[in-house]
Coordinates of C-alpha atoms in Angstrom, one line a residue:
M269 CA 261.0 86.6 34.8
T270 CA 260.9 83.2 33.2
R271 CA 257.7 82.1 31.4
I272 CA 256.4 78.6 30.7
K273 CA 257.2 77.6 27.0
K274 CA 254.1 77.6 24.9
S275 CA 253.6 73.8 23.7
G276 CA 250.7 72.9 21.8
F277 CA 248.0 74.7 23.8
P278 CA 244.6 72.9 23.1
W279 CA 242.9 75.9 21.7
G280 CA 239.9 73.7 20.4
S281 CA 238.9 72.4 23.7
F282 CA 239.6 75.6 25.4
L283 CA 237.4 77.5 23.3
K284 CA 234.7 74.9 23.4
S285 CA 234.8 75.0 27.1
L286 CA 235.0 78.8 27.3
A287 CA 231.9 79.3 25.0
A288 CA 230.0 76.5 27.1
I289 CA 230.2 78.7 30.1
A290 CA 230.6 82.2 28.7
F291 CA 227.8 82.5 26.2
P292 CA 225.1 81.2 28.4
V293 CA 226.0 83.7 31.1
A294 CA 226.6 86.5 28.6
L295 CA 223.2 85.9 27.2
Q296 CA 221.6 85.8 30.7
N297 CA 223.1 89.2 31.4
L298 CA 222.2 90.5 28.0
L299 CA 218.6 89.6 28.6
T300 CA 218.6 91.3 31.9
T301 CA 220.3 94.2 30.5
T302 CA 217.9 94.2 27.5
A303 CA 214.9 94.3 29.9
S304 CA 216.5 97.3 31.7
M305 CA 216.7 99.1 28.2
V306 CA 213.1 98.3 27.6
D307 CA 212.1 99.4 31.1
T308 CA 213.8 102.8 30.2
M309 CA 212.1 103.0 27.0
M310 CA 208.7 102.2 28.6
V311 CA 209.0 105.0 31.1
A312 CA 210.7 107.3 28.7
P313 CA 207.2 108.9 27.6
L314 CA 206.8 110.0 31.2
G315 CA 209.7 112.5 30.7
E316 CA 213.5 112.7 31.1
Q317 CA 213.4 113.5 35.1
T318 CA 211.5 109.9 35.2
V319 CA 214.4 108.5 33.2
G320 CA 216.9 110.2 35.5
A321 CA 215.3 109.1 38.8
L322 CA 215.2 105.6 37.9
G323 CA 218.8 105.9 36.8
L324 CA 219.7 107.1 40.3
C325 CA 217.8 104.3 41.9
A326 CA 219.8 101.8 39.8
Q327 CA 222.8 103.4 41.3
F328 CA 221.6 102.5 44.7
S329 CA 221.0 99.0 43.5
S330 CA 224.7 99.0 42.2
L331 CA 225.8 100.1 45.7
M332 CA 223.8 97.0 47.0
F333 CA 225.7 95.1 44.4
S334 CA 229.0 96.2 45.9
G335 CA 227.9 95.2 49.3
Y336 CA 227.2 91.6 48.5
W337 CA 229.6 90.9 45.5
G338 CA 232.6 90.4 48.0
F339 CA 230.6 87.3 49.3
V340 CA 230.0 86.2 45.7
G341 CA 233.6 86.4 44.8
G342 CA 234.6 84.6 47.9
G343 CA 232.0 81.8 47.4
S344 CA 233.0 81.5 43.7
L345 CA 236.6 80.9 44.7
F346 CA 235.8 78.1 47.1
I347 CA 233.1 76.5 44.8
A348 CA 235.2 76.5 41.7
Q349 CA 238.2 74.9 43.5
Y350 CA 236.2 72.4 45.5
W351 CA 234.3 71.5 42.2
G352 CA 237.6 70.8 40.5
A353 CA 238.7 68.6 43.8
E354 CA 235.4 67.0 43.6
N355 CA 234.7 67.9 47.3
D356 CA 230.8 67.9 47.8
E357 CA 230.9 68.9 51.3
G358 CA 233.2 71.9 50.6
I359 CA 230.8 73.1 47.9
E360 CA 227.8 72.9 50.1
R361 CA 229.5 74.5 53.0
S362 CA 230.7 77.3 50.9
Y363 CA 227.3 78.0 49.5
G364 CA 225.7 78.1 53.0
M365 CA 228.3 80.8 54.3
M366 CA 227.9 82.9 51.1
L367 CA 224.2 82.7 51.2
T368 CA 224.0 83.8 54.9
C369 CA 226.1 86.7 54.3
M370 CA 224.5 87.8 51.2
M371 CA 221.0 87.7 52.7
S372 CA 222.2 89.9 55.4
V373 CA 223.2 92.6 53.0
A374 CA 219.7 92.2 51.3
A375 CA 217.9 92.7 54.5
L376 CA 220.0 96.0 55.2
F377 CA 219.2 97.6 51.8
S378 CA 215.7 96.6 51.6
C379 CA 215.1 98.2 55.1
A380 CA 216.7 101.5 53.6
T381 CA 214.3 101.6 50.5
L382 CA 211.3 100.8 52.7
F383 CA 211.8 103.1 55.8
A384 CA 214.2 105.8 54.4
P385 CA 213.7 106.2 50.7
R386 CA 213.8 110.0 50.7
L387 CA 217.2 109.9 52.5
V388 CA 218.5 107.7 49.9
M389 CA 217.4 109.9 46.9
Q390 CA 218.7 113.0 48.8
V391 CA 222.1 111.4 48.8
Y392 CA 222.1 111.1 44.9
T393 CA 220.7 114.3 43.8
D394 CA 219.4 117.9 44.9
K395 CA 216.6 117.8 42.4
E396 CA 213.2 117.7 44.4
T397 CA 211.2 116.3 41.5
I398 CA 213.7 113.7 40.7
Q399 CA 213.6 112.9 44.5
Q400 CA 209.9 112.5 44.6
I401 CA 209.8 110.1 41.5
G402 CA 212.6 108.0 43.0
V403 CA 211.0 107.7 46.4
S404 CA 207.8 106.2 45.0
Y405 CA 209.9 103.7 42.9
L406 CA 212.2 102.7 45.9
R407 CA 209.2 102.0 48.4
I408 CA 208.0 99.1 46.1
V409 CA 211.2 97.8 44.5
G410 CA 212.8 97.3 47.9
F411 CA 210.7 94.3 48.1
A412 CA 212.5 92.7 45.3
Y413 CA 216.1 93.1 46.7
P414 CA 216.0 89.8 48.9
M415 CA 214.8 87.7 46.0
Q416 CA 217.3 89.2 43.6
I417 CA 220.2 88.6 45.9
L418 CA 218.9 84.9 46.6
S419 CA 218.8 84.3 42.8
M420 CA 222.2 85.6 42.6
A421 CA 223.4 83.2 45.1
M422 CA 221.7 80.2 43.6
S423 CA 223.0 81.2 40.2
T424 CA 226.6 81.5 41.5
L425 CA 226.4 77.8 42.8
L426 CA 225.1 76.6 39.6
R427 CA 227.5 78.4 37.6
G428 CA 230.5 77.2 39.7
T429 CA 229.4 73.6 39.2
E430 CA 228.8 74.1 35.6
R431 CA 225.1 74.3 35.3
V432 CA 225.0 77.6 33.5
H433 CA 222.0 76.9 31.5
I434 CA 219.6 76.8 34.4
P435 CA 220.3 80.5 35.5
M436 CA 220.1 81.5 31.9
A437 CA 216.7 79.7 31.3
A438 CA 215.2 81.2 34.5
S439 CA 216.5 84.7 33.4
I440 CA 214.6 84.3 30.2
V441 CA 211.3 83.4 32.1
S442 CA 211.9 86.4 34.5
V443 CA 212.8 89.1 31.7
A444 CA 209.7 88.0 29.9
T445 CA 207.6 88.2 33.0
N446 CA 209.0 91.7 33.8
L447 CA 208.3 93.1 30.4
F448 CA 204.8 91.8 30.3
L449 CA 204.1 93.2 33.8
N450 CA 205.6 96.6 32.9
W451 CA 203.2 96.8 30.1
V452 CA 200.3 95.9 32.3
F453 CA 201.3 98.1 35.2
I454 CA 203.0 101.2 33.9
Y455 CA 200.1 102.4 31.7
G456 CA 197.3 100.4 33.1
H457 CA 196.6 97.5 30.4
L458 CA 194.2 94.4 31.2
G459 CA 192.1 96.3 33.7
A460 CA 195.0 97.2 35.9
P461 CA 195.5 100.8 37.0
A462 CA 198.1 103.0 35.5
M463 CA 200.8 103.1 38.2
G464 CA 203.7 104.7 36.3
V465 CA 207.0 104.3 37.9
Q466 CA 205.4 102.4 40.7
G467 CA 204.3 99.9 38.1
A468 CA 207.7 99.4 36.8
A469 CA 208.8 98.7 40.7
L470 CA 206.1 96.3 41.0
A471 CA 207.0 94.5 38.0
T472 CA 210.5 94.1 38.9
A473 CA 209.4 92.8 42.3
C474 CA 207.2 90.2 40.8
A475 CA 209.9 89.1 38.2
A476 CA 212.4 88.5 41.0
V477 CA 210.0 86.1 42.8
I478 CA 209.6 84.3 39.3
N479 CA 213.4 84.0 38.8
V480 CA 213.9 82.4 42.2
T481 CA 210.9 80.0 41.6
A482 CA 212.2 79.2 38.1
I483 CA 215.7 78.4 39.3
Y484 CA 214.5 76.2 42.2
V485 CA 212.0 74.2 39.7
M486 CA 214.7 73.6 37.2
A487 CA 217.5 72.7 39.5
R488 CA 215.1 70.2 41.1
A489 CA 214.1 68.9 37.8
S490 CA 217.7 68.4 36.6
G491 CA 218.8 66.6 39.7
H492 CA 221.3 69.2 41.0
V493 CA 221.7 68.2 44.4
Y494 CA 223.9 71.2 45.9
L495 CA 221.1 73.6 46.3
F496 CA 218.9 71.2 48.2
R497 CA 221.2 69.6 50.9
V498 CA 220.2 72.3 53.4
R499 CA 221.9 70.8 56.3
G500 CA 225.2 70.6 54.4
H501 CA 224.9 74.5 53.8
F502 CA 225.3 75.0 57.6
R503 CA 227.7 72.4 58.6
W504 CA 230.4 74.7 58.9
T505 CA 232.9 75.3 62.1
K506 CA 234.6 78.2 63.3
E507 CA 237.8 77.2 61.3
H508 CA 235.7 77.0 58.1
L509 CA 234.2 80.5 58.6
K510 CA 237.7 82.0 59.5
L511 CA 239.0 80.5 56.2
F512 CA 236.0 81.7 54.3
F513 CA 236.4 85.3 55.6
I514 CA 240.2 85.4 55.2
K515 CA 239.6 85.0 51.6
C516 CA 236.5 87.1 51.3
F517 CA 237.7 90.0 53.3
P518 CA 239.8 91.6 50.7
I519 CA 237.1 91.2 48.1
I520 CA 234.5 92.5 50.6
C521 CA 236.7 95.6 51.4
N522 CA 237.2 96.1 47.7
E523 CA 233.5 96.0 46.8
I524 CA 232.4 98.2 49.7
L525 CA 235.2 100.8 49.2
I526 CA 234.6 100.9 45.4
G527 CA 230.9 101.0 45.8
I528 CA 231.4 104.0 48.1
G529 CA 233.8 105.6 45.7
N530 CA 231.3 105.0 42.8
M531 CA 228.6 106.7 44.8
V532 CA 230.8 109.7 45.2
I533 CA 231.1 109.8 41.5
N534 CA 227.4 109.4 41.0
I535 CA 226.6 112.1 43.6
T536 CA 229.0 114.3 41.5
L537 CA 227.2 113.5 38.3
G538 CA 223.8 113.8 39.9
R539 CA 224.5 117.6 40.5
Q540 CA 224.6 118.2 36.7
N541 CA 221.6 119.5 34.8
D542 CA 218.5 117.4 34.2
E543 CA 219.7 116.6 30.6
V544 CA 223.1 115.1 31.7
I545 CA 221.5 113.3 34.6
A546 CA 219.0 111.5 31.9
A547 CA 222.1 110.9 29.7
V548 CA 224.0 109.3 32.5
A549 CA 221.0 107.1 33.3
V550 CA 220.7 105.8 29.6
F551 CA 224.4 105.3 29.7
R552 CA 224.5 103.1 32.8
T553 CA 221.9 100.9 30.8
L554 CA 223.9 100.5 27.8
E555 CA 227.1 100.1 29.9
G556 CA 225.2 97.1 31.2
L557 CA 225.2 95.5 27.8
I558 CA 229.0 95.7 27.6
I559 CA 229.2 94.3 31.2
G560 CA 226.8 91.6 30.5
F561 CA 229.2 90.3 27.8
F562 CA 232.1 90.7 30.1
A563 CA 230.4 88.8 32.8
G564 CA 230.3 85.8 30.5
F565 CA 234.1 85.8 30.1
S566 CA 234.5 86.7 33.9
N567 CA 232.6 83.7 35.0
A568 CA 234.2 81.4 32.6
S569 CA 237.7 82.6 33.7
S570 CA 236.7 82.0 37.3
I571 CA 235.4 78.5 36.6
L572 CA 238.0 77.4 34.1
V573 CA 240.9 78.7 35.9
G574 CA 239.7 78.1 39.5
K575 CA 238.8 74.5 38.7
C576 CA 242.4 73.7 37.3
V577 CA 243.7 75.3 40.4
G578 CA 241.6 73.3 42.6
A579 CA 242.4 70.0 40.8
G580 CA 246.2 70.8 40.9
E581 CA 246.5 71.5 37.2
L582 CA 248.3 74.6 37.7
D583 CA 250.2 74.8 34.4
T584 CA 246.9 74.6 32.6
A585 CA 245.3 77.4 34.9
F586 CA 248.3 79.6 34.2
E587 CA 248.2 79.2 30.3
R588 CA 244.4 79.6 30.3
A589 CA 244.4 82.7 32.3
K590 CA 246.8 84.6 30.0
R591 CA 244.7 83.9 26.9
L592 CA 241.4 84.8 28.5
V593 CA 242.5 88.3 29.1
Y594 CA 243.1 89.1 25.5
L595 CA 240.1 87.3 24.2
C596 CA 237.9 89.3 26.6
S597 CA 239.3 92.5 25.4
G598 CA 238.7 91.8 21.8
V599 CA 235.1 90.8 22.3
I600 CA 234.3 93.7 24.6
F601 CA 235.6 96.1 22.0
T602 CA 233.6 94.5 19.3
V603 CA 230.5 94.7 21.4
G604 CA 231.2 98.2 22.3
L605 CA 231.7 99.4 18.5
C606 CA 228.3 97.6 17.7
I607 CA 226.4 99.7 20.5
L608 CA 228.3 102.9 19.2
A609 CA 227.2 102.1 15.6
A610 CA 223.6 101.7 16.6
H611 CA 223.6 104.7 19.1
R612 CA 221.0 106.9 17.3
P613 CA 218.0 104.7 17.3
I614 CA 219.0 103.5 20.9
L615 CA 219.2 107.0 22.4
T616 CA 216.3 108.4 20.6
S617 CA 214.1 105.4 21.8
M618 CA 215.2 106.2 25.3
S619 CA 213.6 109.9 25.1
L620 CA 217.1 111.6 24.7
S621 CA 217.2 114.5 22.3
G622 CA 219.1 117.6 21.9
E623 CA 221.5 118.2 24.8
S624 CA 220.8 115.0 26.4
F625 CA 221.2 113.1 23.1
Q626 CA 224.7 114.6 22.6
A627 CA 225.7 114.0 26.1
G628 CA 224.6 110.2 25.9
L629 CA 226.6 110.0 22.7
T630 CA 229.7 111.6 24.3
L631 CA 229.5 109.3 27.4
L632 CA 229.1 106.1 25.2
T633 CA 232.1 106.9 22.9
I634 CA 234.5 107.5 25.7
Y635 CA 233.4 104.5 27.4
V636 CA 233.7 102.1 24.2
F637 CA 237.5 102.8 24.2
V638 CA 238.1 102.8 28.0
S639 CA 236.2 99.6 28.5
V640 CA 238.7 97.5 26.7
I641 CA 241.5 98.3 29.4
R642 CA 238.8 98.5 32.3
M643 CA 237.5 95.1 31.6
G644 CA 240.8 93.6 31.0
N645 CA 241.7 94.8 34.6
W646 CA 238.3 93.4 36.1
L647 CA 238.9 89.9 34.5
Q648 CA 242.4 89.5 35.7
N649 CA 241.2 90.5 39.1
D650 CA 238.3 88.0 39.1
T651 CA 240.8 85.4 37.7
Y652 CA 243.2 86.1 40.8
R653 CA 240.4 85.8 43.2
A654 CA 239.2 82.3 41.9
S655 CA 242.8 81.2 42.2
G656 CA 243.2 82.2 45.8
D657 CA 244.8 85.8 45.5
A658 CA 242.1 88.1 46.7
V659 CA 244.6 90.8 47.7
T660 CA 246.5 92.2 44.8
G661 CA 243.8 93.5 42.6
T662 CA 241.9 94.7 45.7
V663 CA 244.8 96.8 47.0
L664 CA 245.4 98.3 43.6
E665 CA 241.9 99.2 42.6
I666 CA 241.3 100.8 46.2
V667 CA 244.6 102.7 46.2
F668 CA 244.1 104.1 42.7
M669 CA 240.3 105.0 43.2
Y670 CA 241.1 106.9 46.4
L671 CA 244.3 108.4 45.6
M672 CA 243.7 109.3 42.1
V673 CA 240.0 108.9 40.8
I674 CA 238.0 110.4 43.5
P675 CA 240.2 113.4 44.1
A676 CA 240.3 114.1 40.3
V677 CA 236.4 113.7 40.2
L678 CA 235.8 116.0 43.2
I679 CA 238.0 118.6 41.9
T680 CA 236.8 118.7 38.3
G681 CA 233.1 118.5 39.6
F682 CA 233.0 120.8 42.7
A683 CA 236.2 123.1 42.6
L684 CA 236.6 123.5 38.7
H685 CA 232.9 123.1 37.7
S686 CA 234.4 121.3 34.5
P687 CA 232.2 119.9 31.8
Y688 CA 230.5 116.5 32.4
W689 CA 232.7 114.8 30.0
V690 CA 235.9 116.0 31.7
I691 CA 234.4 114.5 35.0
F692 CA 233.6 111.3 33.3
I693 CA 237.0 110.8 31.8
C694 CA 238.6 111.3 35.3
C695 CA 236.5 108.3 36.3
Y696 CA 238.9 106.0 34.5
I697 CA 242.3 107.8 34.5
D698 CA 243.7 105.0 36.7
E699 CA 242.8 102.1 34.4
P700 CA 246.0 102.0 32.1
I701 CA 248.5 102.1 34.9
R702 CA 246.6 99.4 36.8
Y703 CA 246.5 97.3 33.6
I704 CA 250.4 97.4 33.3
I705 CA 250.8 96.4 36.8
M706 CA 248.1 93.6 36.7
Q707 CA 249.8 92.2 33.5
I708 CA 253.3 92.0 35.3
H709 CA 251.5 90.1 38.2
L710 CA 249.7 87.8 35.7
Y711 CA 252.9 86.7 34.1
S712 CA 254.6 86.2 37.4
G713 CA 252.2 83.3 38.5
K714 CA 252.2 84.5 42.0
W715 CA 248.4 84.8 42.0
I716 CA 248.1 80.9 42.1
R717 CA 247.2 80.1 45.7
P718 CA 245.1 76.9 46.1
V719 CA 243.0 76.2 48.8
T720 CA 242.6 72.3 48.1
D721 CA 244.9 69.5 49.0
Q722 CA 245.4 68.8 45.4
G723 CA 246.3 72.3 44.4
M724 CA 248.7 72.8 47.4
A725 CA 250.4 69.6 46.6
A726 CA 251.0 70.7 42.9
L727 CA 252.2 74.2 44.0
P728 CA 256.0 73.4 44.8
A729 CA 256.5 71.9 41.3
F730 CA 254.7 74.8 39.6
R731 CA 256.7 77.3 41.3
E732 CA 259.9 75.6 40.7
K733 CA 258.8 75.4 37.0
I734 CA 258.3 79.1 36.7
K735 CA 261.3 80.1 38.9
L736 CA 259.1 81.4 41.6
K737 CA 260.3 81.4 45.2

């Protein structure tokens, strides 16, 4: 395998471009995750069962995330490359296809929470009390799903066209609204009735509306045209739709199948005792802090690499991708250690004590070290997708999850009745193997597969340069 020689890589401009995209996105996700932490803290006085119920409801939201994220990945691929090629019509068309598909997913999950919330909770746990709490929450928060997904679609377009500060600013407004309304509705301040978990759900729904409104107003004020050329959003043909789904289909399959696999894992953990269920709920919130920082690098990677691929600057895309993987791993490990160092005040503030506290600490400790490899795999997969290769990472993730991870989790959870931490470790046993395979693919350069005319014109010379047939 022949590598391109390193010749004066422009670290200064690279890090500046990376920071300009990664930090606003990371801050936005950090704010959202911090709000989730505060939500957990605010309902913590209601008991560990309440914390556990909201954690399981969050896992259903994660399943919804898996349902629409394939379209986000496909849309990001096209938007980033068309942005690099300065193709306005391509950007608008890609956004319209992505938005239509995402809102279909929103309608499906919103109907599930509004009309069959008990069935949803019965899937995740066999604890009757936790089910009842979750049902009362889902019946209200289901109204937030369409707005949450709409804001994600709008944010994807803005990030792909390097307007990352608008989603960040809107997130600040939304998070502030959510925290304030939590205070009002959960415990009944300013004359409002004390609604408990229903108040938390109502606050979330209101904040979702505020988020969409803020993005719309700020995008309009800044003169960002792509969100408002509605006719251009739906000016696509069968050929355009076919190409979109060809690139999206592997990502959609990946996200849906991985989402189902994660649901199986959560069902297994949801059969543990109440203390472990509460610990898992708190851990998922803390995991969001690590993923929040990671998302900044992931978005930066998709944009910085995908833009170069679309513009035909394939050598630059290749060199950038290799460096992003290791920078991401270093940052993620640092963030994880910081969270681990502050575990005691964080876990106790979320109503964990005794057995639940120890379980939360154990889960967090394992994850801090696992996340370095896991996020490296995730970033490489996102980079491949933005560059036109939506298949390699998808196939690896699905194959390993269904042939290794899920069998290991089910056997340790239901057949061997192993301790929760053994089950948890089994959730990540495939990561080191996939990392090695993904690294080999990264240095091969085979993942660079442009969809723009500029990119395809530059492809033969690039392949010749790295001796790729």
